[in-house]
PDB file of C-alpha atoms in Angstrom:
ATOM      1  CA  SER A   1      -2.621   9.954  46.721  1.00 76.00           C
ATOM      2  CA  ALA A   2      -2.422  11.462  50.183  1.00 84.00           C
ATOM      3  CA  VAL A   3      -4.750  11.469  53.163  1.00 90.00           C
ATOM      4  CA  ILE A   4      -4.888  14.773  54.993  1.00 94.00           C
ATOM      5  CA  SER A   5      -6.217  15.324  58.495  1.00 95.00           C
ATOM      6  CA  GLN A   6      -7.015  18.856  59.454  1.00 96.00           C
ATOM      7  CA  LYS A   7      -8.142  20.214  62.788  1.00 95.00           C
ATOM      8  CA  PRO A   8     -10.083  21.847  64.182  1.00 96.00           C
ATOM      9  CA  SER A   9     -12.874  21.210  61.712  1.00 95.00           C
ATOM     10  CA  ARG A  10     -14.617  24.315  62.955  1.00 96.00           C
ATOM     11  CA  ASP A  11     -14.316  26.933  65.627  1.00 97.00           C
ATOM     12  CA  ILE A  12     -15.949  30.095  66.803  1.00 97.00           C
ATOM     13  CA  CYS A  13     -13.521  32.720  68.007  1.00 96.00           C
ATOM     14  CA  GLN A  14     -13.588  36.150  69.507  1.00 96.00           C
ATOM     15  CA  ARG A  15     -12.227  39.187  67.749  1.00 97.00           C
ATOM     16  CA  GLY A  16      -8.584  39.854  68.541  1.00 97.00           C
ATOM     17  CA  THR A  17      -7.676  36.268  69.398  1.00 97.00           C
ATOM     18  CA  SER A  18      -5.572  33.837  67.373  1.00 97.00           C
ATOM     19  CA  LEU A  19      -6.262  30.301  66.199  1.00 97.00           C
ATOM     20  CA  THR A  20      -3.845  27.662  64.999  1.00 98.00           C
ATOM     21  CA  ILE A  21      -4.965  25.095  62.449  1.00 98.00           C
ATOM     22  CA  GLN A  22      -3.085  21.830  62.121  1.00 98.00           C
ATOM     23  CA  CYS A  23      -2.574  19.734  59.021  1.00 97.00           C
ATOM     24  CA  GLN A  24      -1.243  16.178  59.152  1.00 97.00           C
ATOM     25  CA  VAL A  25      -0.472  14.131  56.041  1.00 95.00           C
ATOM     26  CA  ASP A  26      -0.144  10.353  55.986  1.00 94.00           C
ATOM     27  CA  SER A  27       2.979  10.464  53.842  1.00 90.00           C
ATOM     28  CA  GLN A  28       5.933  12.717  53.243  1.00 89.00           C
ATOM     29  CA  VAL A  29       5.145  15.422  50.729  1.00 87.00           C
ATOM     30  CA  THR A  30       7.244  18.191  49.334  1.00 84.00           C
ATOM     31  CA  MET A  31       4.537  20.676  48.537  1.00 83.00           C
ATOM     32  CA  MET A  32       2.020  21.771  51.127  1.00 91.00           C
ATOM     33  CA  PHE A  33      -0.299  24.704  50.666  1.00 94.00           C
ATOM     34  CA  TRP A  34      -2.806  26.726  52.655  1.00 96.00           C
ATOM     35  CA  TYR A  35      -5.902  28.073  50.936  1.00 96.00           C
ATOM     36  CA  ARG A  36      -8.737  30.296  52.059  1.00 96.00           C
ATOM     37  CA  GLN A  37     -12.273  29.782  50.818  1.00 92.00           C
ATOM     38  CA  GLN A  38     -14.486  32.707  51.691  1.00 85.00           C
ATOM     39  CA  PRO A  39     -18.263  32.400  51.498  1.00 77.00           C
ATOM     40  CA  GLY A  40     -19.428  32.420  47.893  1.00 75.00           C
ATOM     41  CA  GLN A  41     -15.935  32.938  46.592  1.00 80.00           C
ATOM     42  CA  SER A  42     -13.205  30.882  45.074  1.00 87.00           C
ATOM     43  CA  LEU A  43     -10.196  29.306  46.695  1.00 91.00           C
ATOM     44  CA  THR A  44      -7.342  31.695  47.254  1.00 92.00           C
ATOM     45  CA  LEU A  45      -3.821  30.510  47.920  1.00 93.00           C
ATOM     46  CA  ILE A  46      -2.455  32.014  51.131  1.00 95.00           C
ATOM     47  CA  ALA A  47       1.007  30.521  51.129  1.00 94.00           C
ATOM     48  CA  THR A  48       3.218  27.573  50.385  1.00 92.00           C
ATOM     49  CA  ALA A  49       4.557  25.898  53.511  1.00 92.00           C
ATOM     50  CA  ASN A  50       8.219  25.076  53.016  1.00 85.00           C
ATOM     51  CA  GLN A  51       9.936  22.506  55.167  1.00 85.00           C
ATOM     52  CA  GLY A  52      12.929  23.987  56.938  1.00 82.00           C
ATOM     53  CA  SER A  53      12.464  27.510  55.695  1.00 83.00           C
ATOM     54  CA  GLU A  54      10.031  30.379  55.796  1.00 87.00           C
ATOM     55  CA  ALA A  55       6.726  30.024  54.003  1.00 91.00           C
ATOM     56  CA  THR A  56       6.181  31.688  50.635  1.00 92.00           C
ATOM     57  CA  TYR A  57       3.246  34.076  50.857  1.00 95.00           C
ATOM     58  CA  GLU A  58       1.016  35.198  48.042  1.00 93.00           C
ATOM     59  CA  SER A  59       0.153  38.785  47.356  1.00 91.00           C
ATOM     60  CA  GLY A  60      -2.136  40.159  50.028  1.00 93.00           C
ATOM     61  CA  PHE A  61      -1.049  37.754  52.741  1.00 96.00           C
ATOM     62  CA  VAL A  62       1.691  38.434  55.284  1.00 95.00           C
ATOM     63  CA  ILE A  63       3.550  36.385  57.825  1.00 96.00           C
ATOM     64  CA  ASP A  64       2.498  38.509  60.775  1.00 96.00           C
ATOM     65  CA  LYS A  65      -1.145  37.766  60.084  1.00 97.00           C
ATOM     66  CA  PHE A  66      -0.788  34.159  58.930  1.00 97.00           C
ATOM     67  CA  PRO A  67       2.325  32.619  60.471  1.00 97.00           C
ATOM     68  CA  ILE A  68       2.995  29.128  59.163  1.00 96.00           C
ATOM     69  CA  SER A  69       5.157  26.349  60.513  1.00 94.00           C
ATOM     70  CA  ARG A  70       6.396  23.288  58.647  1.00 94.00           C
ATOM     71  CA  PRO A  71       8.632  21.319  60.994  1.00 92.00           C
ATOM     72  CA  ASN A  72       8.717  18.202  58.803  1.00 92.00           C
ATOM     73  CA  LEU A  73       7.408  16.735  55.565  1.00 92.00           C
ATOM     74  CA  THR A  74       4.131  15.486  57.055  1.00 94.00           C
ATOM     75  CA  PHE A  75       2.917  18.356  59.217  1.00 95.00           C
ATOM     76  CA  SER A  76       2.138  22.057  59.035  1.00 96.00           C
ATOM     77  CA  THR A  77       0.250  24.662  60.996  1.00 97.00           C
ATOM     78  CA  LEU A  78      -1.413  27.891  59.975  1.00 97.00           C
ATOM     79  CA  THR A  79      -2.177  30.529  62.580  1.00 98.00           C
ATOM     80  CA  VAL A  80      -4.747  33.222  61.969  1.00 97.00           C
ATOM     81  CA  SER A  81      -3.629  36.073  64.201  1.00 97.00           C
ATOM     82  CA  ASN A  82      -5.517  38.951  65.735  1.00 97.00           C
ATOM     83  CA  MET A  83      -8.715  37.790  64.117  1.00 96.00           C
ATOM     84  CA  SER A  84     -11.493  40.008  62.856  1.00 96.00           C
ATOM     85  CA  PRO A  85     -14.884  39.056  61.404  1.00 95.00           C
ATOM     86  CA  GLU A  86     -13.368  39.421  57.926  1.00 94.00           C
ATOM     87  CA  ASP A  87     -11.236  36.373  58.680  1.00 96.00           C
ATOM     88  CA  SER A  88     -14.337  34.208  58.904  1.00 95.00           C
ATOM     89  CA  SER A  89     -13.723  31.628  56.235  1.00 96.00           C
ATOM     90  CA  ILE A  90     -12.850  28.043  55.501  1.00 96.00           C
ATOM     91  CA  TYR A  91      -9.133  27.364  55.613  1.00 97.00           C
ATOM     92  CA  LEU A  92      -7.888  24.437  53.588  1.00 96.00           C
ATOM     93  CA  CYS A  93      -4.670  22.507  53.743  1.00 96.00           C
ATOM     94  CA  SER A  94      -3.610  20.850  50.522  1.00 94.00           C
ATOM     95  CA  VAL A  95      -0.673  18.892  49.230  1.00 92.00           C
ATOM     96  CA  GLY A  96       0.738  18.245  45.804  1.00 85.00           C
ATOM     97  CA  VAL A  97       2.303  14.860  45.214  1.00 70.00           C
ATOM     98  CA  LEU A  98       3.781  15.877  41.919  1.00 70.00           C
ATOM     99  CA  ASP A  99       4.483  19.383  40.738  1.00 67.00           C
ATOM    100  CA  THR A 100       1.259  19.472  38.767  1.00 70.00           C
ATOM    101  CA  GLY A 101      -2.182  20.888  39.192  1.00 76.00           C
ATOM    102  CA  GLU A 102      -3.372  17.810  41.042  1.00 85.00           C
ATOM    103  CA  LEU A 103      -3.862  18.634  44.690  1.00 89.00           C
ATOM    104  CA  PHE A 104      -5.259  16.700  47.624  1.00 91.00           C
ATOM    105  CA  PHE A 105      -7.231  18.629  50.181  1.00 94.00           C
ATOM    106  CA  GLY A 106      -8.034  18.376  53.827  1.00 94.00           C
ATOM    107  CA  GLU A 107     -11.626  18.666  54.951  1.00 94.00           C
ATOM    108  CA  GLY A 108     -11.124  22.285  55.876  1.00 95.00           C
ATOM    109  CA  SER A 109     -11.397  24.329  59.046  1.00 97.00           C
ATOM    110  CA  ARG A 110     -14.451  26.554  59.215  1.00 96.00           C
ATOM    111  CA  LEU A 111     -13.628  29.616  61.249  1.00 97.00           C
ATOM    112  CA  THR A 112     -16.210  32.073  62.500  1.00 96.00           C
ATOM    113  CA  VAL A 113     -15.021  35.243  64.167  1.00 96.00           C
ATOM    114  CA  LEU A 114     -17.495  37.166  66.272  1.00 95.00           C
TER     115      LEU A 114
ATOM    116  CA  ALA B   1      -2.110  37.057  34.548  1.00 78.00           C
ATOM    117  CA  GLN B   2      -4.229  33.958  34.409  1.00 85.00           C
ATOM    118  CA  ARG B   3      -7.890  33.888  35.232  1.00 91.00           C
ATOM    119  CA  VAL B   4     -10.655  31.308  35.363  1.00 95.00           C
ATOM    120  CA  THR B   5     -14.272  32.303  34.962  1.00 96.00           C
ATOM    121  CA  GLN B   6     -17.272  30.214  35.854  1.00 96.00           C
ATOM    122  CA  PRO B   7     -20.227  32.383  34.902  1.00 95.00           C
ATOM    123  CA  GLU B   8     -22.889  30.408  36.744  1.00 95.00           C
ATOM    124  CA  LYS B   9     -22.902  30.413  40.531  1.00 94.00           C
ATOM    125  CA  LEU B  10     -25.945  28.158  40.614  1.00 96.00           C
ATOM    126  CA  LEU B  11     -27.221  25.629  38.115  1.00 97.00           C
ATOM    127  CA  SER B  12     -30.238  23.378  38.485  1.00 97.00           C
ATOM    128  CA  VAL B  13     -31.247  20.573  36.162  1.00 97.00           C
ATOM    129  CA  PHE B  14     -33.665  17.678  36.384  1.00 97.00           C
ATOM    130  CA  LYS B  15     -32.480  14.126  36.772  1.00 97.00           C
ATOM    131  CA  GLY B  16     -31.789  12.585  33.390  1.00 97.00           C
ATOM    132  CA  ALA B  17     -31.291  15.916  31.665  1.00 97.00           C
ATOM    133  CA  PRO B  18     -27.979  16.937  30.121  1.00 97.00           C
ATOM    134  CA  VAL B  19     -25.804  19.276  32.127  1.00 97.00           C
ATOM    135  CA  GLU B  20     -23.029  21.626  31.108  1.00 97.00           C
ATOM    136  CA  LEU B  21     -20.964  23.632  33.567  1.00 98.00           C
ATOM    137  CA  LYS B  22     -19.167  26.442  31.845  1.00 97.00           C
ATOM    138  CA  CYS B  23     -15.543  27.392  32.358  1.00 97.00           C
ATOM    139  CA  ASN B  24     -13.540  29.962  30.443  1.00 97.00           C
ATOM    140  CA  TYR B  25      -9.936  30.807  31.049  1.00 95.00           C
ATOM    141  CA  SER B  26      -7.443  33.489  30.255  1.00 93.00           C
ATOM    142  CA  TYR B  27      -3.829  32.456  29.948  1.00 89.00           C
ATOM    143  CA  SER B  28      -1.115  33.317  27.470  1.00 84.00           C
ATOM    144  CA  GLY B  29       0.724  30.002  27.671  1.00 83.00           C
ATOM    145  CA  SER B  30      -0.275  26.396  27.157  1.00 82.00           C
ATOM    146  CA  PRO B  31      -2.811  25.646  29.862  1.00 83.00           C
ATOM    147  CA  GLU B  32      -3.558  22.583  31.880  1.00 88.00           C
ATOM    148  CA  LEU B  33      -7.160  22.541  32.998  1.00 92.00           C
ATOM    149  CA  PHE B  34      -8.807  20.625  35.794  1.00 93.00           C
ATOM    150  CA  TRP B  35     -12.212  20.148  37.305  1.00 95.00           C
ATOM    151  CA  TYR B  36     -12.484  19.702  41.048  1.00 95.00           C
ATOM    152  CA  VAL B  37     -15.660  18.689  42.848  1.00 95.00           C
ATOM    153  CA  GLN B  38     -16.878  19.038  46.420  1.00 93.00           C
ATOM    154  CA  TYR B  39     -19.836  16.923  47.457  1.00 94.00           C
ATOM    155  CA  SER B  40     -21.829  17.871  50.519  1.00 91.00           C
ATOM    156  CA  ARG B  41     -19.816  17.284  53.700  1.00 88.00           C
ATOM    157  CA  GLN B  42     -16.864  15.930  51.755  1.00 91.00           C
ATOM    158  CA  ARG B  43     -13.503  17.352  50.898  1.00 92.00           C
ATOM    159  CA  LEU B  44     -12.595  18.968  47.626  1.00 93.00           C
ATOM    160  CA  GLN B  45     -11.258  16.394  45.201  1.00 93.00           C
ATOM    161  CA  LEU B  46     -10.031  16.156  41.649  1.00 92.00           C
ATOM    162  CA  LEU B  47     -12.695  15.092  39.168  1.00 93.00           C
ATOM    163  CA  LEU B  48     -10.799  15.130  35.923  1.00 91.00           C
ATOM    164  CA  ARG B  49      -7.973  16.747  34.022  1.00 87.00           C
ATOM    165  CA  HIS B  50      -7.915  17.613  30.361  1.00 82.00           C
ATOM    166  CA  ILE B  51      -4.607  15.875  29.703  1.00 77.00           C
ATOM    167  CA  SER B  52      -5.969  12.443  30.499  1.00 77.00           C
ATOM    168  CA  ARG B  53      -9.061  12.911  28.295  1.00 74.00           C
ATOM    169  CA  GLU B  54     -10.926  10.453  30.465  1.00 78.00           C
ATOM    170  CA  SER B  55     -14.530  10.249  31.522  1.00 80.00           C
ATOM    171  CA  ILE B  56     -15.141  10.205  35.248  1.00 84.00           C
ATOM    172  CA  LYS B  57     -18.594   9.454  36.640  1.00 90.00           C
ATOM    173  CA  GLY B  58     -19.940  10.111  33.154  1.00 90.00           C
ATOM    174  CA  PHE B  59     -18.447  13.603  33.014  1.00 93.00           C
ATOM    175  CA  THR B  60     -16.243  14.774  30.175  1.00 93.00           C
ATOM    176  CA  ALA B  61     -14.544  18.055  29.439  1.00 93.00           C
ATOM    177  CA  ASP B  62     -12.864  19.140  26.242  1.00 88.00           C
ATOM    178  CA  LEU B  63     -10.300  21.861  26.081  1.00 90.00           C
ATOM    179  CA  ASN B  64     -11.188  24.327  23.345  1.00 91.00           C
ATOM    180  CA  LYS B  65      -8.218  26.594  22.868  1.00 89.00           C
ATOM    181  CA  GLY B  66      -9.971  28.676  20.234  1.00 91.00           C
ATOM    182  CA  GLU B  67     -12.778  29.568  22.616  1.00 93.00           C
ATOM    183  CA  THR B  68     -10.521  29.321  25.699  1.00 94.00           C
ATOM    184  CA  SER B  69     -13.076  27.075  27.320  1.00 95.00           C
ATOM    185  CA  PHE B  70     -13.136  23.859  29.297  1.00 95.00           C
ATOM    186  CA  HIS B  71     -16.802  23.139  29.859  1.00 96.00           C
ATOM    187  CA  LEU B  72     -17.819  20.118  31.923  1.00 96.00           C
ATOM    188  CA  LYS B  73     -20.571  17.988  30.448  1.00 95.00           C
ATOM    189  CA  LYS B  74     -22.669  14.997  31.300  1.00 96.00           C
ATOM    190  CA  PRO B  75     -25.436  13.679  29.047  1.00 96.00           C
ATOM    191  CA  PHE B  76     -27.715  12.414  31.831  1.00 97.00           C
ATOM    192  CA  ALA B  77     -27.445  14.073  35.229  1.00 97.00           C
ATOM    193  CA  GLN B  78     -27.972  12.060  38.397  1.00 97.00           C
ATOM    194  CA  GLU B  79     -29.036  13.306  41.812  1.00 97.00           C
ATOM    195  CA  GLU B  80     -25.672  12.258  43.247  1.00 96.00           C
ATOM    196  CA  ASP B  81     -24.000  14.728  40.888  1.00 97.00           C
ATOM    197  CA  SER B  82     -25.282  17.567  43.051  1.00 97.00           C
ATOM    198  CA  ALA B  83     -22.145  19.291  44.304  1.00 96.00           C
ATOM    199  CA  MET B  84     -19.923  22.317  44.000  1.00 95.00           C
ATOM    200  CA  TYR B  85     -17.716  22.228  40.919  1.00 96.00           C
ATOM    201  CA  TYR B  86     -14.536  24.240  40.478  1.00 96.00           C
ATOM    202  CA  CYS B  87     -12.625  24.718  37.271  1.00 96.00           C
ATOM    203  CA  ALA B  88      -8.895  25.249  37.761  1.00 94.00           C
ATOM    204  CA  LEU B  89      -6.016  26.281  35.556  1.00 92.00           C
ATOM    205  CA  HIS B  90      -2.508  25.102  36.187  1.00 87.00           C
ATOM    206  CA  SER B  91       0.509  26.989  34.893  1.00 80.00           C
ATOM    207  CA  GLY B  92       3.962  26.043  35.972  1.00 72.00           C
ATOM    208  CA  SER B  93       4.203  24.751  39.511  1.00 66.00           C
ATOM    209  CA  ALA B  94       1.476  23.467  41.807  1.00 60.00           C
ATOM    210  CA  ARG B  95       1.638  26.857  43.461  1.00 67.00           C
ATOM    211  CA  GLN B  96       0.231  28.317  40.289  1.00 75.00           C
ATOM    212  CA  LEU B  97      -3.169  26.696  40.344  1.00 85.00           C
ATOM    213  CA  THR B  98      -5.930  29.223  39.785  1.00 90.00           C
ATOM    214  CA  PHE B  99      -9.486  28.302  40.705  1.00 93.00           C
ATOM    215  CA  GLY B 100     -12.714  29.636  39.310  1.00 94.00           C
ATOM    216  CA  SER B 101     -15.416  30.829  41.660  1.00 93.00           C
ATOM    217  CA  GLY B 102     -17.325  27.588  41.443  1.00 95.00           C
ATOM    218  CA  THR B 103     -20.749  26.436  40.272  1.00 96.00           C
ATOM    219  CA  GLN B 104     -23.202  24.820  42.645  1.00 95.00           C
ATOM    220  CA  LEU B 105     -25.009  22.121  40.676  1.00 97.00           C
ATOM    221  CA  THR B 106     -28.318  20.828  41.929  1.00 97.00           C
ATOM    222  CA  VAL B 107     -29.913  17.868  40.217  1.00 97.00           C
ATOM    223  CA  LEU B 108     -33.615  17.775  40.936  1.00 97.00           C
ATOM    224  CA  PRO B 109     -35.588  14.522  41.150  1.00 94.00           C
TER     225      PRO B 109
END
């Protein structure tokens, strides 16, 4: 298993600003992912954070909007840039210990953009 | 492309009644199915996976390839079962985990 600390847990931001979310894992993990959970909708994978290389983004998500850092095997950040109200969502960090469908999740960062 | 459908956004049952949360999937390969659960003010966590065929907290789920379903069942619901439940399909790597839209279960006293 893995224990994931994510912060901030919530924030209220102004349109046009950027927010960086941090994810800290208590052990070294190969696979780290960022998900978005919009109100009433499912979880959508934003990107896979790769250690030592650029993140792998899913369709509909781009690096300019969601830059990701992964400086080591226990830490990652996701930045939501130039925010608009449509970015209001819960952002989740997750890790996979094995290359299976079993993921461990952080508590999420609830972002509200005014 | 793979897809997971949970037709019920909301489901309410009385304590002690049986509960079934529906999940249907679309996938051309051999699927691995999971149920994740999120209790109020807690993080999303794995409830069970079809491969292990285990019962967790009284819940079971059987993969029915003919009906492409993986419904979650419990014979006697408890109030502490109230939570958001997500069905998920895994194909290939962990990156390829597709979630359904979730069902909010409320168990009434």
